[in-house]
Tab-separated table of C-alpha atoms in Angstrom:
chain	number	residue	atom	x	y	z
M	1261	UNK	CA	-2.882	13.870	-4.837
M	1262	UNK	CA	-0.633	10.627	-3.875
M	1263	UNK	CA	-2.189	7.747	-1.923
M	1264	UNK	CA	-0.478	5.514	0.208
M	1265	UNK	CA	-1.755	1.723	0.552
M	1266	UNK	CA	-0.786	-1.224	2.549
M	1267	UNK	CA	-0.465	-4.765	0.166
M	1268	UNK	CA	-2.621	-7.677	0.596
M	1269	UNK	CA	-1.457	-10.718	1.952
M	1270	UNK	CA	-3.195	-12.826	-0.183
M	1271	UNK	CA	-2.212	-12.236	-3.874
M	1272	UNK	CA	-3.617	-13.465	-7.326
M	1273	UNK	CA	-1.124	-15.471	-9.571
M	1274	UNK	CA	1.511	-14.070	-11.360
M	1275	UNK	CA	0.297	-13.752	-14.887
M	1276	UNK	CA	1.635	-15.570	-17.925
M	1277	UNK	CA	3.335	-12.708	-19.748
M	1278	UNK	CA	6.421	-10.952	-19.867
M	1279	UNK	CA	8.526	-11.847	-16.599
M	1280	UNK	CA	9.468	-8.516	-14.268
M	1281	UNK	CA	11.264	-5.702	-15.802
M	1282	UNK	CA	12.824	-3.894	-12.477
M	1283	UNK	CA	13.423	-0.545	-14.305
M	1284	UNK	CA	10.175	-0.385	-15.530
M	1285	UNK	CA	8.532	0.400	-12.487
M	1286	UNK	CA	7.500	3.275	-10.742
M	1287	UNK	CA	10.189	5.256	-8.779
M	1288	UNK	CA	13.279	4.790	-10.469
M	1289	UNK	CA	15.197	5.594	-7.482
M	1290	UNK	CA	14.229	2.254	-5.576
M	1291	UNK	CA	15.564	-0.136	-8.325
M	1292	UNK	CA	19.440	-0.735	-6.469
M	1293	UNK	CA	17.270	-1.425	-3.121
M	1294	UNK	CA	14.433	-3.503	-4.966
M	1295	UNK	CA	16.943	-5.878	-6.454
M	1296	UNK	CA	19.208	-6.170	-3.379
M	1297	UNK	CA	15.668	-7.559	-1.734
M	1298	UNK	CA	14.790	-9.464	-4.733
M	1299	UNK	CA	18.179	-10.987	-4.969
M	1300	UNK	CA	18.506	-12.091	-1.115
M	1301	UNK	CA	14.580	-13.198	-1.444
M	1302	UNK	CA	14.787	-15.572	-4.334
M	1303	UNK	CA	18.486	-16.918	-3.147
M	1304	UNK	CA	16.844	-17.518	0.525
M	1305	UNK	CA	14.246	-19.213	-1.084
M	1306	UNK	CA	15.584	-21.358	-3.285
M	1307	UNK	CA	17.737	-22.803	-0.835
M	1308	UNK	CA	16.583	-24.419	2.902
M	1309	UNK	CA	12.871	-24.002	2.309
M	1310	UNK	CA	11.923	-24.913	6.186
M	1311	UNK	CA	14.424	-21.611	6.799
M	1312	UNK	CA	12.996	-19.760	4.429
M	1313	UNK	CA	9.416	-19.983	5.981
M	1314	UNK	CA	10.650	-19.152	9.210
M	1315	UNK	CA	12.546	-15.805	7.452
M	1316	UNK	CA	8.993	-15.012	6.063
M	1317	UNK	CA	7.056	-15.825	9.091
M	1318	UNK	CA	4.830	-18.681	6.980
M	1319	UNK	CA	2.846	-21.744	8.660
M	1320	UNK	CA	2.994	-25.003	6.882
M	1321	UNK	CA	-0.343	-24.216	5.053
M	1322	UNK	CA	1.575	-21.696	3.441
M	1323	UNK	CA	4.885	-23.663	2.627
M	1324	UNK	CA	3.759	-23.221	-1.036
M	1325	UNK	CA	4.607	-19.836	-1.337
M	1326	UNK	CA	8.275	-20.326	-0.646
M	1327	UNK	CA	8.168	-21.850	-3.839
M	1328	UNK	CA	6.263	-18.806	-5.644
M	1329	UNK	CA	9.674	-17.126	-4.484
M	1330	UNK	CA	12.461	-19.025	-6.171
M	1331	UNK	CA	10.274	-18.333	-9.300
M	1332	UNK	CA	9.631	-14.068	-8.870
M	1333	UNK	CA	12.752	-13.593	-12.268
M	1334	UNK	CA	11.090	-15.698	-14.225
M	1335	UNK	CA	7.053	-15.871	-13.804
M	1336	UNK	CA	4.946	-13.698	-15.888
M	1337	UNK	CA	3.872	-9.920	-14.539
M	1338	UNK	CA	0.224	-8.460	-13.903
M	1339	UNK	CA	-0.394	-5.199	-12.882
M	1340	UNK	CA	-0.067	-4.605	-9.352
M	1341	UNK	CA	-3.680	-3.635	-8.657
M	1342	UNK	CA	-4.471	-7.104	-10.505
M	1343	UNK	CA	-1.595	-9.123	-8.187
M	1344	UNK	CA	-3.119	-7.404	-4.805
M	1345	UNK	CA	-6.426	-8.780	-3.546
M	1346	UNK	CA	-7.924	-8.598	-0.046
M	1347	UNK	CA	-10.733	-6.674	1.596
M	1348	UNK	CA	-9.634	-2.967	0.716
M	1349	UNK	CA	-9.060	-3.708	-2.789
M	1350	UNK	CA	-12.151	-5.889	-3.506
M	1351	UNK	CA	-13.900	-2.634	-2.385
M	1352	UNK	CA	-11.460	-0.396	-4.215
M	1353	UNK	CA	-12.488	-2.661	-7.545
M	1354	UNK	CA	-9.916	-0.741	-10.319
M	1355	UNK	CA	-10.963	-2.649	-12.602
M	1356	UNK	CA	-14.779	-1.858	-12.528
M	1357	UNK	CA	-13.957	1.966	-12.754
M	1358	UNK	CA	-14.336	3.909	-15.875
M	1359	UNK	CA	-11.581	4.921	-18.099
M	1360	UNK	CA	-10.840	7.950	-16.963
M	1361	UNK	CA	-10.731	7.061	-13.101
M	1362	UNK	CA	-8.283	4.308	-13.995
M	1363	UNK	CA	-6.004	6.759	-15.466
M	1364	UNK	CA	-6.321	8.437	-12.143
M	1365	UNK	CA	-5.373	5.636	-9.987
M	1366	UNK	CA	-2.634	4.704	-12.257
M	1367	UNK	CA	-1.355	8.724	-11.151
M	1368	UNK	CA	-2.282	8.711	-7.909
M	1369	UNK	CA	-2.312	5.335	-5.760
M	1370	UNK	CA	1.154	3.881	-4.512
M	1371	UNK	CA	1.283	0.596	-3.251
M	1372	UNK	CA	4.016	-0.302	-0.375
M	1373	UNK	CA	5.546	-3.577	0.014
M	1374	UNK	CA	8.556	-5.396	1.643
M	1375	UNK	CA	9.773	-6.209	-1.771
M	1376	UNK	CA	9.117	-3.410	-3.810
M	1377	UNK	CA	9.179	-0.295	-1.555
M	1378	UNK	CA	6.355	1.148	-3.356
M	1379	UNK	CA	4.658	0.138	-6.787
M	1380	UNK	CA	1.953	2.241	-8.869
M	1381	UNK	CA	-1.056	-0.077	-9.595
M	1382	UNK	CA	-0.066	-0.529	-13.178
M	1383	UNK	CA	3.210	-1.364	-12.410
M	1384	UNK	CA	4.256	-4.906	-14.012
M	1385	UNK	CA	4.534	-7.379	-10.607
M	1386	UNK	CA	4.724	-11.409	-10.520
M	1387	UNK	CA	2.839	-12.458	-7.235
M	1388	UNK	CA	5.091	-12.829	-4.459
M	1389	UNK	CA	4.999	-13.295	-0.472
M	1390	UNK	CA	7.218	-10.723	2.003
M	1391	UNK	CA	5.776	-8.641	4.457
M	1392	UNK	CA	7.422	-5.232	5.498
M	1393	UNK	CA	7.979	-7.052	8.932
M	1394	UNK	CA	10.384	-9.623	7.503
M	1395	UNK	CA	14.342	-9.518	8.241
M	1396	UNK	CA	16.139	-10.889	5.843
M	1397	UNK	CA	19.823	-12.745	7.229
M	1398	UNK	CA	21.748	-10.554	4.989
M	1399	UNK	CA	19.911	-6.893	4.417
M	1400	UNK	CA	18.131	-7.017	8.167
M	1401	UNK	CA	14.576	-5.790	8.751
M	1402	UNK	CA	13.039	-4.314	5.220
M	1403	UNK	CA	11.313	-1.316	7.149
M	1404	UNK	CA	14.852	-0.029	8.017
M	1405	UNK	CA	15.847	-1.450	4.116
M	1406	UNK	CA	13.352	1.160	3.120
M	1407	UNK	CA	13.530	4.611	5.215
M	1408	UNK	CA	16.585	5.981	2.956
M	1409	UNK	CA	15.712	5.335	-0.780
M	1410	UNK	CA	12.139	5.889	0.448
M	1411	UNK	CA	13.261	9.538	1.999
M	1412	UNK	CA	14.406	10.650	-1.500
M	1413	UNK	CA	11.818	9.061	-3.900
M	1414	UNK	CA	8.604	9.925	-1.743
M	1415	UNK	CA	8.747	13.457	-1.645
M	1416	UNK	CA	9.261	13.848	-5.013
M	1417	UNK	CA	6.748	11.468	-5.872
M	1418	UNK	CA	4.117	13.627	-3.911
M	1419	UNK	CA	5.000	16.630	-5.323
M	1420	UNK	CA	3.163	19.858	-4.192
M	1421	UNK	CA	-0.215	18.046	-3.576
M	1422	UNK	CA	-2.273	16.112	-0.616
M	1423	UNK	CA	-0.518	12.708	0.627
M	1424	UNK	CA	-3.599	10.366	1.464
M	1425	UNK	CA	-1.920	7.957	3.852
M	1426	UNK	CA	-4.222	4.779	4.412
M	1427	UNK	CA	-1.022	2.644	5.160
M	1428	UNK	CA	-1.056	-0.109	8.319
M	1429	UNK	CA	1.660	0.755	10.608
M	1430	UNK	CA	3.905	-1.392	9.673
M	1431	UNK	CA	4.194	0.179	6.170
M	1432	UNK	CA	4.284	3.395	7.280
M	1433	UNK	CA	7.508	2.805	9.444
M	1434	UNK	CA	9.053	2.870	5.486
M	1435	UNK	CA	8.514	6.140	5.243
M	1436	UNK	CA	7.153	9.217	7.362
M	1437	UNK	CA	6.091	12.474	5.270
M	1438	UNK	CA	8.094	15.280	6.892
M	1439	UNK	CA	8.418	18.884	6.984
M	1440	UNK	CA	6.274	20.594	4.266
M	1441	UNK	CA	5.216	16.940	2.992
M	1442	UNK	CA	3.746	16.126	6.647
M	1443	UNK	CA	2.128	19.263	6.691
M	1444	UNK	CA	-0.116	18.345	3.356
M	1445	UNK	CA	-0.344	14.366	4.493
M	1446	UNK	CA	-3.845	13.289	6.070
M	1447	UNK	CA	-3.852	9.719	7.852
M	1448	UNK	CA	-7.195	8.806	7.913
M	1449	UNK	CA	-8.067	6.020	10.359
M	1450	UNK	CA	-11.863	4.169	10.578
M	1451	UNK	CA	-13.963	3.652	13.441
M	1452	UNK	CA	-17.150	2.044	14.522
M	1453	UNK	CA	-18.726	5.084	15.150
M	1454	UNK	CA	-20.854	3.156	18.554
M	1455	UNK	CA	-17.383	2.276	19.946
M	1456	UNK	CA	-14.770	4.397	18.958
M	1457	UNK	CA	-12.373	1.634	17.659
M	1458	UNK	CA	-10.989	0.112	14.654
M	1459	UNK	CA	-12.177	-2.690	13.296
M	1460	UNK	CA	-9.720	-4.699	10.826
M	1461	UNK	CA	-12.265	-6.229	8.162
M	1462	UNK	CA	-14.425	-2.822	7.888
M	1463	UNK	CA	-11.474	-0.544	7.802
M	1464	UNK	CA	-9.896	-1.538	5.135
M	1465	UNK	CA	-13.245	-2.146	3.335
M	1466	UNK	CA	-14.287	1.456	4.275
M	1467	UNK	CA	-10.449	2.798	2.732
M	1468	UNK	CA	-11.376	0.794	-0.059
M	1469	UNK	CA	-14.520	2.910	-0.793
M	1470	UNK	CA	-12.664	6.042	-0.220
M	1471	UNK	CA	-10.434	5.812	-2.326
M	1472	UNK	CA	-12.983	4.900	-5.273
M	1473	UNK	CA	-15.165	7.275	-4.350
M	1474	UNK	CA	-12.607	9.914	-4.649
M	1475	UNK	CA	-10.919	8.587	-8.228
M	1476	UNK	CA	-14.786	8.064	-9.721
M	1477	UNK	CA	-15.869	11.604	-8.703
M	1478	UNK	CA	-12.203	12.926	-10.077
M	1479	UNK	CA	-11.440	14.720	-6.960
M	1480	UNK	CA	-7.840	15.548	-5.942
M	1481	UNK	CA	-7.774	18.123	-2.737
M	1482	UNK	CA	-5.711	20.471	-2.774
M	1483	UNK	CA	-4.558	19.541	0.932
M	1484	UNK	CA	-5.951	17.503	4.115
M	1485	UNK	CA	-8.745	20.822	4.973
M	1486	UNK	CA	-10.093	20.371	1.447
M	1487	UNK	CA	-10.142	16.616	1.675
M	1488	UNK	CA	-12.413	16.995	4.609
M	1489	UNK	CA	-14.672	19.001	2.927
M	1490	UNK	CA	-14.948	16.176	-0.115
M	1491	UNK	CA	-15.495	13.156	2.251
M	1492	UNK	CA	-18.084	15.041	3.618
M	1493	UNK	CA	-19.669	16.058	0.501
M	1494	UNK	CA	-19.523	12.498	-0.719
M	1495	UNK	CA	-21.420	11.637	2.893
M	1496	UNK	CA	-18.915	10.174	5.177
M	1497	UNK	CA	-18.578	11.312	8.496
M	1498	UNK	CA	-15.005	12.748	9.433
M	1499	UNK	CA	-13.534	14.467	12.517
M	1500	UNK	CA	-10.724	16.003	12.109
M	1501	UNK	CA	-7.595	16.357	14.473
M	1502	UNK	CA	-5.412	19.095	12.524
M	1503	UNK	CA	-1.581	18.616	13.332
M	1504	UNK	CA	0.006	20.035	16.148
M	1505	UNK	CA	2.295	22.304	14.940
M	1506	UNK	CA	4.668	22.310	12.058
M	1507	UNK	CA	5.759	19.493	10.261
M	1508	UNK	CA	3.093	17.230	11.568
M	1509	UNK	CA	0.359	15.425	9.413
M	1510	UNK	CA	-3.693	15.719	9.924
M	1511	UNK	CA	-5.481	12.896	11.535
M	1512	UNK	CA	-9.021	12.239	9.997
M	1513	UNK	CA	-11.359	9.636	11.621
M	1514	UNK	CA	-14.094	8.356	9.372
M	1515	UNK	CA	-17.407	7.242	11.455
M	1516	UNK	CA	-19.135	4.386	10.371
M	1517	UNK	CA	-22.423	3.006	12.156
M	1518	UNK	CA	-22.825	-0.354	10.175
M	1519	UNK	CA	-19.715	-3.418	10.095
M	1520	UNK	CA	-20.153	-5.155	6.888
């Protein structure tokens, strides 16, 4: 099983050891088009700051993190489930789950990001600020950055098994299972059961729980049918809209009653 995450926008501090080692992280084949971001990032950056913050689509309470920028070669590295935080990973918690179940997420979960492409959650990351929305003045918008190295490294990443995609939209213009990968990817959305819609704070808290629910009980479905069957059996309430026709992904709404 492979799941797909959005990042947080708010992001713990880079750490205070080793600085970022680019081929050390998780698919290989985005390292030319992570340090062609990188590169543009930290040289935008470091120059015309008020620039830069328009670039990156920051308000003056945020003109700090231009700075954090100029420094992403240098600071130290945490792993990535450590740099993210935000409603869906405070309920995710990695590091309250056992041993075994962190071995699981380091497998399984894929982080996307505007900078990276897509990180594991052990991956080595300083804490940085670019959104999947930006357009950089030299490389252009990062979704379109994205789609090609991401069409070659994702399906091999996901191998034969389920794709959970709990990505926001804007991550998931990087990359769109297709074929035989679409056929095996479930996009699970969450709705207030009373009203039928989504909203922001509980979904991602409700993803969150998924997610852990599924690495502490060591479950990996086989495919989005089976996946049903385990949300259910770990008692959430799913409706399923199965894809129509080949080469299209599942669609699984998960009812809550209660916002919190």
């Amino acid at each position: 099983m492979l799941v797909l995450l959005p990042p947080s926008e708010g992001k713990a501090s880079s750490g205070r050891g080793a600085p970022l080692k680019l081929e050390s992280l998780s698919l290989p084949g985005l390292t030319e088009a992570r340090a062609a971001v990188l590169g543009e990032l930290v040289e935008l950056c470091a120059g015309d700051e008020d620039k830069a913050r328009e670039v990156l689509g920051l308000s003056e309470g945020l003109r700090s993190e231009v700075g954090k920028n100029t420094e992403l070669l240098t600071a130290g590295a945490r792993p990535a489930g450590e740099i993210y935080t935000g409603v869906l990973y405070d309920a995710l918690e990695l590091s309250s789950l056992d041993t075994a179940a962190k071995k699981r997420a380091a497998r399984q979960l894929l982080v996307f990001s505007g900078l990276w492409g897509a990180v594991g959650v052990a991956d080595r990351i300083p804490s940085y600020r670019c959104s999947m929305g930006v357009k950089l003045p030299g490389l252009g918008a990062l979704g379109a950055h994205w789609r090609t190295p991401m069409a070659a490294a994702l399906p091999e990443a996901a191998g034969n098994g389920l794709v959970l995609d709990l990505r926001s939209s804007a991550y998931a213009a990087a990359w769109k299972p297709k074929g035989e990968v679409a056929g095996r990817t479930a996009s699970v959305r969450v709705l207030h059961a009373p009203t039928r819609k989504v909203v922001s704070h509980f979904n991602k808290a409700t993803k969150g729980r998924i997610v852990r629910s599924l690495l502490s009980a060591g479950i990996a479905p086989a495919g989005p049918a089976q996946l049903v069957e385990a949300l259910r059996d770990l008692g959430y309430v799913v409706e399923v809209e199965p894809p129509k026709g080949a080469g299209k992904a599942w669609t699984l709404d998960v009812l809550v009653d209660e916002i919190h």
